[in-house]
PDB file of C-alpha atoms and ligand atoms in Angstrom:
ATOM      1  CA  MET M   1       0.000   0.000   0.000  1.00 43.00           C
ATOM      2  CA  SER M   2       2.794   2.430   0.807  1.00 42.00           C
ATOM      3  CA  THR M   3       4.842   4.090  -1.861  1.00 43.00           C
ATOM      4  CA  THR M   4       8.168   5.835  -1.656  1.00 43.00           C
ATOM      5  CA  THR M   5       7.660   7.828  -4.832  1.00 46.00           C
ATOM      6  CA  PRO M   6       7.033  11.481  -4.013  1.00 45.00           C
ATOM      7  CA  ASN M   7       3.945  12.783  -5.703  1.00 44.00           C
ATOM      8  CA  PRO M   8       5.116  14.636  -8.823  1.00 44.00           C
ATOM      9  CA  ALA M   9       2.311  17.163  -8.418  1.00 43.00           C
ATOM     10  CA  ASN M  10       4.010  18.440  -5.306  1.00 43.00           C
ATOM     11  CA  THR M  11       7.705  18.414  -6.132  1.00 43.00           C
ATOM     12  CA  GLY M  12       7.378  21.795  -7.771  1.00 41.00           C
ATOM     13  CA  THR M  13       6.206  23.453  -4.572  1.00 43.00           C
ATOM     14  CA  ALA M  14       9.620  23.426  -2.907  1.00 43.00           C
ATOM     15  CA  VAL M  15      11.736  26.514  -3.206  1.00 47.00           C
ATOM     16  CA  GLY M  16      15.065  25.730  -4.795  1.00 48.00           C
ATOM     17  CA  SER M  17      15.978  22.224  -5.849  1.00 53.00           C
ATOM     18  CA  ALA M  18      13.849  19.126  -5.354  1.00 59.00           C
ATOM     19  CA  ALA M  19      16.290  18.245  -2.573  1.00 82.00           C
ATOM     20  CA  THR M  20      15.071  21.127  -0.370  1.00 93.00           C
ATOM     21  CA  PRO M  21      12.953  19.679   2.437  1.00 97.00           C
ATOM     22  CA  LEU M  22       9.466  21.158   2.689  1.00 98.00           C
ATOM     23  CA  LEU M  23       9.928  21.067   6.460  1.00 98.00           C
ATOM     24  CA  GLN M  24      13.167  20.928   8.416  1.00 98.00           C
ATOM     25  CA  VAL M  25      13.162  20.793  12.217  1.00 98.00           C
ATOM     26  CA  ASP M  26      16.557  21.158  13.929  1.00 98.00           C
ATOM     27  CA  GLY M  27      17.318  20.642  17.604  1.00 98.00           C
ATOM     28  CA  VAL M  28      13.911  21.822  18.800  1.00 98.00           C
ATOM     29  CA  THR M  29      13.289  21.956  22.538  1.00 98.00           C
ATOM     30  CA  ALA M  30      10.003  23.004  24.163  1.00 98.00           C
ATOM     31  CA  PHE M  31       8.701  23.502  27.683  1.00 98.00           C
ATOM     32  CA  TYR M  32       5.378  23.843  29.505  1.00 98.00           C
ATOM     33  CA  ARG M  33       6.518  26.124  32.356  1.00 96.00           C
ATOM     34  CA  ASP M  34       9.391  24.134  33.890  1.00 96.00           C
ATOM     35  CA  LEU M  35       8.359  20.809  32.337  1.00 97.00           C
ATOM     36  CA  GLN M  36      10.513  20.018  29.316  1.00 98.00           C
ATOM     37  CA  ALA M  37       8.489  18.193  26.630  1.00 98.00           C
ATOM     38  CA  LEU M  38      10.952  18.222  23.702  1.00 98.00           C
ATOM     39  CA  PHE M  39      14.699  17.610  24.078  1.00 98.00           C
ATOM     40  CA  GLY M  40      16.235  18.503  20.724  1.00 98.00           C
ATOM     41  CA  ILE M  41      14.100  17.063  17.930  1.00 98.00           C
ATOM     42  CA  THR M  42      15.611  16.954  14.445  1.00 98.00           C
ATOM     43  CA  LEU M  43      13.597  15.707  11.493  1.00 98.00           C
ATOM     44  CA  LYS M  44      12.560  16.609   7.976  1.00 98.00           C
ATOM     45  CA  VAL M  45       9.717  16.126   5.532  1.00 98.00           C
ATOM     46  CA  MET M  46      10.385  16.116   1.798  1.00 97.00           C
ATOM     47  CA  PRO M  47       7.794  17.453  -0.681  1.00 96.00           C
ATOM     48  CA  GLY M  48       5.158  14.827  -1.447  1.00 95.00           C
ATOM     49  CA  GLU M  49       6.014  12.590   1.488  1.00 96.00           C
ATOM     50  CA  ILE M  50       3.773  11.179   4.163  1.00 97.00           C
ATOM     51  CA  VAL M  51       5.786  11.017   7.373  1.00 98.00           C
ATOM     52  CA  ALA M  52       4.450   9.227  10.456  1.00 97.00           C
ATOM     53  CA  LEU M  53       5.287  10.162  14.046  1.00 97.00           C
ATOM     54  CA  ILE M  54       4.810   7.320  16.465  1.00 95.00           C
ATOM     55  CA  GLY M  55       5.437   7.111  20.188  1.00 93.00           C
ATOM     56  CA  ALA M  56       3.815   6.468  23.540  1.00 90.00           C
ATOM     57  CA  ASN M  57       1.418   8.797  25.362  1.00 92.00           C
ATOM     58  CA  GLY M  58       3.230  11.891  26.562  1.00 94.00           C
ATOM     59  CA  ALA M  59       6.202  11.396  24.208  1.00 95.00           C
ATOM     60  CA  GLY M  60       5.808  14.913  22.800  1.00 97.00           C
ATOM     61  CA  LYS M  61       4.167  14.252  19.422  1.00 97.00           C
ATOM     62  CA  THR M  62       1.395  16.824  19.827  1.00 97.00           C
ATOM     63  CA  THR M  63       3.858  19.352  21.231  1.00 98.00           C
ATOM     64  CA  LEU M  64       6.031  18.910  18.157  1.00 98.00           C
ATOM     65  CA  LEU M  65       3.071  19.520  15.805  1.00 98.00           C
ATOM     66  CA  ARG M  66       2.218  22.634  17.833  1.00 98.00           C
ATOM     67  CA  VAL M  67       5.745  23.952  17.442  1.00 98.00           C
ATOM     68  CA  ILE M  68       5.686  23.287  13.685  1.00 98.00           C
ATOM     69  CA  SER M  69       2.335  25.028  13.194  1.00 97.00           C
ATOM     70  CA  GLY M  70       3.367  28.007  15.342  1.00 97.00           C
ATOM     71  CA  VAL M  71       0.814  27.357  18.095  1.00 96.00           C
ATOM     72  CA  LYS M  72       3.718  26.948  20.502  1.00 97.00           C
ATOM     73  CA  GLN M  73       7.193  28.458  20.349  1.00 96.00           C
ATOM     74  CA  ALA M  74      10.297  26.340  20.598  1.00 97.00           C
ATOM     75  CA  ALA M  75      12.665  27.302  23.415  1.00 97.00           C
ATOM     76  CA  ALA M  76      15.666  26.453  21.220  1.00 98.00           C
ATOM     77  CA  GLY M  77      16.348  25.060  17.770  1.00 98.00           C
ATOM     78  CA  SER M  78      14.730  26.016  14.485  1.00 98.00           C
ATOM     79  CA  VAL M  79      11.854  25.182  12.167  1.00 98.00           C
ATOM     80  CA  LYS M  80      12.308  25.852   8.459  1.00 98.00           C
ATOM     81  CA  PHE M  81       9.464  25.713   5.952  1.00 98.00           C
ATOM     82  CA  GLU M  82      10.326  25.843   2.245  1.00 97.00           C
ATOM     83  CA  GLY M  83      13.832  26.820   3.307  1.00 96.00           C
ATOM     84  CA  ALA M  84      12.734  29.868   5.327  1.00 97.00           C
ATOM     85  CA  ASP M  85      13.176  30.092   9.095  1.00 97.00           C
ATOM     86  CA  VAL M  86       9.650  30.154  10.555  1.00 97.00           C
ATOM     87  CA  SER M  87      10.602  29.486  14.179  1.00 96.00           C
ATOM     88  CA  ARG M  88       9.004  32.734  15.337  1.00 95.00           C
ATOM     89  CA  VAL M  89       6.082  32.857  12.910  1.00 96.00           C
ATOM     90  CA  PRO M  90       2.707  32.708  14.723  1.00 95.00           C
ATOM     91  CA  ALA M  91       0.051  30.119  13.880  1.00 95.00           C
ATOM     92  CA  HIS M  92      -2.202  32.292  11.683  1.00 92.00           C
ATOM     93  CA  ARG M  93       0.783  33.295   9.548  1.00 94.00           C
ATOM     94  CA  MET M  94       1.833  29.653   9.238  1.00 96.00           C
ATOM     95  CA  VAL M  95      -1.599  28.841   7.822  1.00 95.00           C
ATOM     96  CA  ALA M  96      -1.093  31.577   5.248  1.00 94.00           C
ATOM     97  CA  ARG M  97       2.296  30.080   4.373  1.00 95.00           C
ATOM     98  CA  GLY M  98       0.675  26.693   3.789  1.00 96.00           C
ATOM     99  CA  VAL M  99       0.790  24.716   7.035  1.00 97.00           C
ATOM    100  CA  SER M 100      -2.553  23.408   8.257  1.00 96.00           C
ATOM    101  CA  HIS M 101      -2.854  21.635  11.621  1.00 96.00           C
ATOM    102  CA  VAL M 102      -5.753  19.270  12.313  1.00 96.00           C
ATOM    103  CA  PRO M 103      -5.580  18.934  16.123  1.00 94.00           C
ATOM    104  CA  GLU M 104      -6.227  15.757  18.081  1.00 92.00           C
ATOM    105  CA  GLY M 105      -9.712  15.002  19.296  1.00 87.00           C
ATOM    106  CA  ARG M 106     -11.828  15.805  16.219  1.00 81.00           C
ATOM    107  CA  GLN M 107     -12.218  19.435  17.087  1.00 90.00           C
ATOM    108  CA  VAL M 108     -15.214  20.660  15.156  1.00 94.00           C
ATOM    109  CA  PHE M 109     -17.397  23.596  16.150  1.00 95.00           C
ATOM    110  CA  PRO M 110     -20.379  21.536  17.390  1.00 96.00           C
ATOM    111  CA  PHE M 111     -22.993  24.286  17.136  1.00 97.00           C
ATOM    112  CA  LEU M 112     -22.048  25.311  13.611  1.00 97.00           C
ATOM    113  CA  THR M 113     -23.139  23.449  10.491  1.00 97.00           C
ATOM    114  CA  VAL M 114     -20.796  21.368   8.395  1.00 97.00           C
ATOM    115  CA  ARG M 115     -20.798  24.146   5.780  1.00 96.00           C
ATOM    116  CA  GLU M 116     -19.881  26.774   8.390  1.00 96.00           C
ATOM    117  CA  ASN M 117     -17.131  24.550   9.809  1.00 96.00           C
ATOM    118  CA  LEU M 118     -15.618  24.151   6.345  1.00 96.00           C
ATOM    119  CA  SER M 119     -15.900  27.870   5.539  1.00 95.00           C
ATOM    120  CA  LEU M 120     -13.986  28.704   8.719  1.00 94.00           C
ATOM    121  CA  GLY M 121     -11.056  26.688   7.399  1.00 93.00           C
ATOM    122  CA  ALA M 122     -10.707  29.095   4.478  1.00 92.00           C
ATOM    123  CA  TYR M 123      -9.904  32.212   6.482  1.00 85.00           C
ATOM    124  CA  THR M 124      -6.708  33.274   4.755  1.00 87.00           C
ATOM    125  CA  SER M 125      -7.176  35.651   1.828  1.00 87.00           C
ATOM    126  CA  ARG M 126      -5.662  33.112  -0.582  1.00 86.00           C
ATOM    127  CA  ALA M 127      -8.073  30.399   0.593  1.00 88.00           C
ATOM    128  CA  ARG M 128     -11.080  32.743   0.663  1.00 88.00           C
ATOM    129  CA  ALA M 129     -10.519  33.641  -2.972  1.00 89.00           C
ATOM    130  CA  SER M 130     -11.026  30.018  -4.009  1.00 90.00           C
ATOM    131  CA  MET M 131     -13.565  29.074  -1.359  1.00 91.00           C
ATOM    132  CA  LYS M 132     -16.208  27.762  -3.775  1.00 92.00           C
ATOM    133  CA  GLN M 133     -13.769  25.570  -5.651  1.00 93.00           C
ATOM    134  CA  SER M 134     -12.189  24.171  -2.478  1.00 93.00           C
ATOM    135  CA  MET M 135     -15.616  23.445  -1.019  1.00 94.00           C
ATOM    136  CA  GLU M 136     -16.377  21.424  -4.154  1.00 94.00           C
ATOM    137  CA  GLU M 137     -13.045  19.602  -3.849  1.00 93.00           C
ATOM    138  CA  GLN M 138     -13.826  18.649  -0.240  1.00 94.00           C
ATOM    139  CA  LEU M 139     -17.277  17.376  -1.172  1.00 95.00           C
ATOM    140  CA  ALA M 140     -15.767  15.282  -3.967  1.00 93.00           C
ATOM    141  CA  LEU M 141     -13.330  13.817  -1.441  1.00 93.00           C
ATOM    142  CA  PHE M 142     -15.908  13.409   1.346  1.00 93.00           C
ATOM    143  CA  PRO M 143     -19.256  12.850  -0.418  1.00 92.00           C
ATOM    144  CA  ARG M 144     -20.915  11.961   2.867  1.00 92.00           C
ATOM    145  CA  LEU M 145     -20.395  15.516   4.086  1.00 94.00           C
ATOM    146  CA  GLY M 146     -22.226  16.833   1.046  1.00 93.00           C
ATOM    147  CA  GLU M 147     -25.425  15.212   2.291  1.00 93.00           C
ATOM    148  CA  ARG M 148     -24.950  16.843   5.685  1.00 96.00           C
ATOM    149  CA  MET M 149     -23.886  20.392   4.852  1.00 96.00           C
ATOM    150  CA  ASN M 150     -26.656  21.964   6.933  1.00 97.00           C
ATOM    151  CA  GLN M 151     -26.388  19.557   9.853  1.00 97.00           C
ATOM    152  CA  LEU M 152     -24.801  20.767  13.109  1.00 97.00           C
ATOM    153  CA  ALA M 153     -21.310  19.275  13.262  1.00 97.00           C
ATOM    154  CA  GLY M 154     -21.834  18.195  16.887  1.00 96.00           C
ATOM    155  CA  THR M 155     -24.557  15.783  15.760  1.00 96.00           C
ATOM    156  CA  LEU M 156     -22.316  13.936  13.280  1.00 95.00           C
ATOM    157  CA  SER M 157     -20.830  10.518  14.028  1.00 92.00           C
ATOM    158  CA  GLY M 158     -17.229  10.386  15.251  1.00 91.00           C
ATOM    159  CA  GLY M 159     -15.930   9.355  11.834  1.00 91.00           C
ATOM    160  CA  GLU M 160     -17.887  12.115  10.110  1.00 93.00           C
ATOM    161  CA  GLN M 161     -16.553  14.687  12.584  1.00 94.00           C
ATOM    162  CA  GLN M 162     -13.003  13.556  11.822  1.00 93.00           C
ATOM    163  CA  MET M 163     -13.721  14.024   8.104  1.00 93.00           C
ATOM    164  CA  VAL M 164     -15.024  17.551   8.807  1.00 95.00           C
ATOM    165  CA  ALA M 165     -11.860  18.303  10.787  1.00 96.00           C
ATOM    166  CA  ILE M 166      -9.643  17.091   7.918  1.00 95.00           C
ATOM    167  CA  ALA M 167     -11.757  18.833   5.254  1.00 95.00           C
ATOM    168  CA  ARG M 168     -11.613  22.073   7.254  1.00 96.00           C
ATOM    169  CA  GLY M 169      -7.826  21.780   7.383  1.00 95.00           C
ATOM    170  CA  LEU M 170      -7.759  21.284   3.609  1.00 95.00           C
ATOM    171  CA  MET M 171      -9.932  24.372   3.019  1.00 96.00           C
ATOM    172  CA  ALA M 172      -6.869  26.470   3.920  1.00 94.00           C
ATOM    173  CA  LYS M 173      -5.170  25.042   0.786  1.00 94.00           C
ATOM    174  CA  PRO M 174      -2.142  23.715   2.674  1.00 96.00           C
ATOM    175  CA  LYS M 175       1.139  22.485   1.251  1.00 97.00           C
ATOM    176  CA  LEU M 176       1.761  20.604   4.507  1.00 98.00           C
ATOM    177  CA  LEU M 177      -1.097  19.024   6.460  1.00 98.00           C
ATOM    178  CA  LEU M 178      -0.372  18.029  10.061  1.00 98.00           C
ATOM    179  CA  LEU M 179      -2.781  15.367  11.309  1.00 97.00           C
ATOM    180  CA  ASP M 180      -2.816  14.561  15.026  1.00 97.00           C
ATOM    181  CA  GLU M 181      -4.220  11.072  15.662  1.00 95.00           C
ATOM    182  CA  PRO M 182      -6.910  11.056  12.988  1.00 93.00           C
ATOM    183  CA  SER M 183      -7.980   7.527  13.953  1.00 91.00           C
ATOM    184  CA  LEU M 184      -8.369   8.096  17.697  1.00 89.00           C
ATOM    185  CA  GLY M 185     -11.563   6.609  19.115  1.00 86.00           C
ATOM    186  CA  LEU M 186     -12.894   5.409  15.769  1.00 88.00           C
ATOM    187  CA  ALA M 187     -14.132   1.880  15.020  1.00 88.00           C
ATOM    188  CA  PRO M 188     -11.725  -0.185  12.840  1.00 88.00           C
ATOM    189  CA  LYS M 189     -13.931   0.092   9.744  1.00 89.00           C
ATOM    190  CA  ILE M 190     -14.078   3.878  10.076  1.00 89.00           C
ATOM    191  CA  VAL M 191     -10.323   3.995  10.695  1.00 90.00           C
ATOM    192  CA  ASP M 192      -9.836   2.267   7.321  1.00 90.00           C
ATOM    193  CA  GLU M 193     -12.118   4.834   5.717  1.00 90.00           C
ATOM    194  CA  VAL M 194     -10.192   7.761   7.225  1.00 90.00           C
ATOM    195  CA  PHE M 195      -6.887   6.256   6.043  1.00 93.00           C
ATOM    196  CA  ASP M 196      -8.342   5.792   2.545  1.00 92.00           C
ATOM    197  CA  LYS M 197      -9.230   9.491   2.541  1.00 91.00           C
ATOM    198  CA  ILE M 198      -5.693  10.364   3.644  1.00 93.00           C
ATOM    199  CA  GLN M 199      -4.403   8.389   0.639  1.00 92.00           C
ATOM    200  CA  SER M 200      -6.730  10.401  -1.601  1.00 93.00           C
ATOM    201  CA  VAL M 201      -5.467  13.645  -0.090  1.00 93.00           C
ATOM    202  CA  ARG M 202      -1.951  12.543  -0.957  1.00 93.00           C
ATOM    203  CA  GLN M 203      -2.986  12.058  -4.581  1.00 92.00           C
ATOM    204  CA  THR M 204      -3.830  15.764  -4.701  1.00 91.00           C
ATOM    205  CA  GLY M 205      -0.165  16.530  -4.005  1.00 92.00           C
ATOM    206  CA  ILE M 206      -0.405  17.532  -0.338  1.00 96.00           C
ATOM    207  CA  THR M 207       2.506  16.578   1.915  1.00 97.00           C
ATOM    208  CA  MET M 208       1.534  15.191   5.312  1.00 98.00           C
ATOM    209  CA  MET M 209       2.867  14.527   8.767  1.00 98.00           C
ATOM    210  CA  ILE M 210       0.658  12.138  10.715  1.00 98.00           C
ATOM    211  CA  VAL M 211       0.774  11.332  14.413  1.00 97.00           C
ATOM    212  CA  GLU M 212      -0.586   7.831  14.937  1.00 93.00           C
ATOM    213  CA  GLN M 213      -0.952   5.425  17.832  1.00 86.00           C
ATOM    214  CA  ASN M 214      -2.377   3.002  15.316  1.00 87.00           C
ATOM    215  CA  VAL M 215       1.183   2.138  14.317  1.00 90.00           C
ATOM    216  CA  VAL M 216       0.503  -0.428  11.580  1.00 90.00           C
ATOM    217  CA  SER M 217      -2.084   1.716   9.767  1.00 88.00           C
ATOM    218  CA  GLY M 218      -0.010   4.862  10.208  1.00 91.00           C
ATOM    219  CA  LEU M 219       3.184   3.315   8.890  1.00 94.00           C
ATOM    220  CA  SER M 220       1.405   1.508   6.063  1.00 92.00           C
ATOM    221  CA  ILE M 221       0.373   4.759   4.440  1.00 94.00           C
ATOM    222  CA  ALA M 222       3.582   6.635   5.308  1.00 96.00           C
ATOM    223  CA  ASP M 223       6.863   6.690   3.379  1.00 97.00           C
ATOM    224  CA  ARG M 224       8.987   7.205   6.468  1.00 98.00           C
ATOM    225  CA  GLY M 225       8.499   7.389  10.182  1.00 97.00           C
ATOM    226  CA  TYR M 226      10.060   8.741  13.343  1.00 97.00           C
ATOM    227  CA  VAL M 227       9.693   7.039  16.711  1.00 95.00           C
ATOM    228  CA  ILE M 228       9.492   9.722  19.402  1.00 95.00           C
ATOM    229  CA  GLN M 229      10.344   8.805  22.984  1.00 95.00           C
ATOM    230  CA  THR M 230      10.336  11.279  25.883  1.00 96.00           C
ATOM    231  CA  GLY M 231      10.844  14.251  23.600  1.00 97.00           C
ATOM    232  CA  THR M 232      13.630  12.809  21.467  1.00 97.00           C
ATOM    233  CA  VAL M 233      13.845  10.951  18.167  1.00 97.00           C
ATOM    234  CA  LEU M 234      14.629   7.366  19.099  1.00 95.00           C
ATOM    235  CA  LEU M 235      14.513   5.894  15.591  1.00 95.00           C
ATOM    236  CA  GLU M 236      13.962   7.083  12.041  1.00 97.00           C
ATOM    237  CA  ASP M 237      13.610   4.891   9.002  1.00 97.00           C
ATOM    238  CA  THR M 238      11.442   3.966   6.061  1.00 97.00           C
ATOM    239  CA  SER M 239       8.027   2.716   7.114  1.00 97.00           C
ATOM    240  CA  SER M 240       8.728  -0.783   5.855  1.00 96.00           C
ATOM    241  CA  ASN M 241      11.926  -1.002   7.928  1.00 97.00           C
ATOM    242  CA  LEU M 242      10.179   0.361  11.017  1.00 96.00           C
ATOM    243  CA  LEU M 243       7.424  -2.235  10.648  1.00 94.00           C
ATOM    244  CA  LYS M 244      10.138  -4.922  10.643  1.00 94.00           C
ATOM    245  CA  ASN M 245      12.121  -3.357  13.504  1.00 94.00           C
ATOM    246  CA  GLU M 246      12.282  -5.594  16.617  1.00 93.00           C
ATOM    247  CA  MET M 247      12.019  -2.677  19.044  1.00 90.00           C
ATOM    248  CA  VAL M 248       9.016  -1.185  17.249  1.00 90.00           C
ATOM    249  CA  ARG M 249       7.332  -4.573  17.074  1.00 90.00           C
ATOM    250  CA  ALA M 250       7.886  -5.220  20.777  1.00 89.00           C
ATOM    251  CA  ALA M 251       7.016  -1.741  22.049  1.00 86.00           C
ATOM    252  CA  TYR M 252       4.180  -0.702  19.758  1.00 82.00           C
ATOM    253  CA  LEU M 253       2.782  -3.803  18.153  1.00 78.00           C
ATOM    254  CA  GLY M 254       2.989  -6.137  21.142  1.00 75.00           C
ATOM    255  CA  LEU M 255       4.775  -8.755  19.032  1.00 70.00           C
TER     256      LEU M 255
HETATM  257  N1  LIG D   1      -0.735  22.309  28.074  1.00 79.55           N
HETATM  258  C1  LIG D   1       0.169  21.592  28.758  1.00 79.55           C
HETATM  259  N2  LIG D   1       0.586  21.977  29.980  1.00 79.55           N
HETATM  260  C2  LIG D   1       1.514  21.284  30.678  1.00 79.55           C
HETATM  261  N3  LIG D   1       2.093  20.144  30.231  1.00 79.55           N
HETATM  262  C3  LIG D   1       1.705  19.710  29.021  1.00 79.55           C
HETATM  263  C4  LIG D   1       0.737  20.383  28.221  1.00 79.55           C
HETATM  264  N4  LIG D   1       0.555  19.700  27.062  1.00 79.55           N
HETATM  265  C5  LIG D   1       1.377  18.638  27.148  1.00 79.55           C
HETATM  266  N5  LIG D   1       2.077  18.629  28.306  1.00 79.55           N
HETATM  267  C6  LIG D   1       3.075  17.642  28.733  1.00 79.55           C
HETATM  268  O1  LIG D   1       4.087  17.566  27.722  1.00 79.55           O
HETATM  269  C7  LIG D   1       4.475  16.221  27.490  1.00 79.55           C
HETATM  270  C8  LIG D   1       4.243  15.882  26.014  1.00 79.55           C
HETATM  271  O2  LIG D   1       2.854  15.921  25.757  1.00 79.55           O
HETATM  272  P1  LIG D   1       2.240  15.732  24.291  1.00 79.55           P
HETATM  273  O3  LIG D   1       0.804  16.101  24.381  1.00 79.55           O
HETATM  274  O4  LIG D   1       3.072  16.463  23.329  1.00 79.55           O
HETATM  275  O5  LIG D   1       2.442  14.175  24.092  1.00 79.55           O
HETATM  276  P2  LIG D   1       1.862  13.198  22.976  1.00 79.55           P
HETATM  277  O6  LIG D   1       3.023  12.411  22.471  1.00 79.55           O
HETATM  278  O7  LIG D   1       1.057  13.956  21.987  1.00 79.55           O
HETATM  279  O8  LIG D   1       0.930  12.237  23.846  1.00 79.55           O
HETATM  280  P3  LIG D   1      -0.471  11.519  23.442  1.00 79.55           P
HETATM  281  O9  LIG D   1      -0.083  10.340  22.611  1.00 79.55           O
HETATM  282  O10 LIG D   1      -1.019  11.104  24.768  1.00 79.55           O
HETATM  283  O11 LIG D   1      -1.333  12.505  22.720  1.00 79.55           O
HETATM  284  C9  LIG D   1       3.652  15.384  28.460  1.00 79.55           C
HETATM  285  O12 LIG D   1       4.446  15.103  29.568  1.00 79.55           O
HETATM  286  C10 LIG D   1       2.486  16.270  28.821  1.00 79.55           C
HETATM  287  O13 LIG D   1       2.017  15.984  30.118  1.00 79.55           O
HETATM  288 MG1  LIG D   2      -0.918  13.925  21.456  1.00 79.55          MG
END
């Protein structure tokens, strides 16, 4: 199922040569008051890749996504996007630059309709200009949402809410989509459906970083993965090697 071929539609989005990472994180540390959550994380995402982040509860995966999307500032180290240092760029400006963060826990606005939830994703001027077209793209990708455009998002099933959360992230027209545990709390059949949608998103040329506790599913759609442990990168490899790795199998697959 996984492929290591970067999507050609996306290779042109990198500034400079095709060898320029879309995202480069170097030595990032982060704290919550005096609690250190990240201890010098270094990783990269190439254009067109799907990169998985795996690791136990509390390892720092969500914190890392927050630092990348500008929701949280790193205490040290740097984040580069398309070759430019964005370490001090706030979240709303990161969205405008093309980084969209779908947070954990299917965060939809429950008392707004599906249509309103999607529209809110297109708040940058670039995204607003093509709102109608992106709405149509989302409905092509998630036909089930089309039947529920006027339904309050809080009344959708868990799987449908996750699709709204992803579709809202895509409304911002990202180059890099950060997905935090898209399968959390969903039944296995719905998990498969969400992962199928993620594959379809990839076909549109969007690069992704996915945090997953569902290690097999996460790695099967990813090109490469990083194992995060207590705020550090413990292992990095191709997904197929990680799936074969003894430590990964023992710690995360119970094998
Ligand atoms: N808002 C916060 N205030 C204080 N500490 C926090 C906060 N958010 C996270 N932490 C702490 O930072 C560390 C990393 O948390 P983080 O949420 O990044 O982990 P995670 O890998 O995403 O875990 P999970 O798999 O459970 O979602 C944990 O020790 C956590 O308790
Ligand atoms: Mg988390």
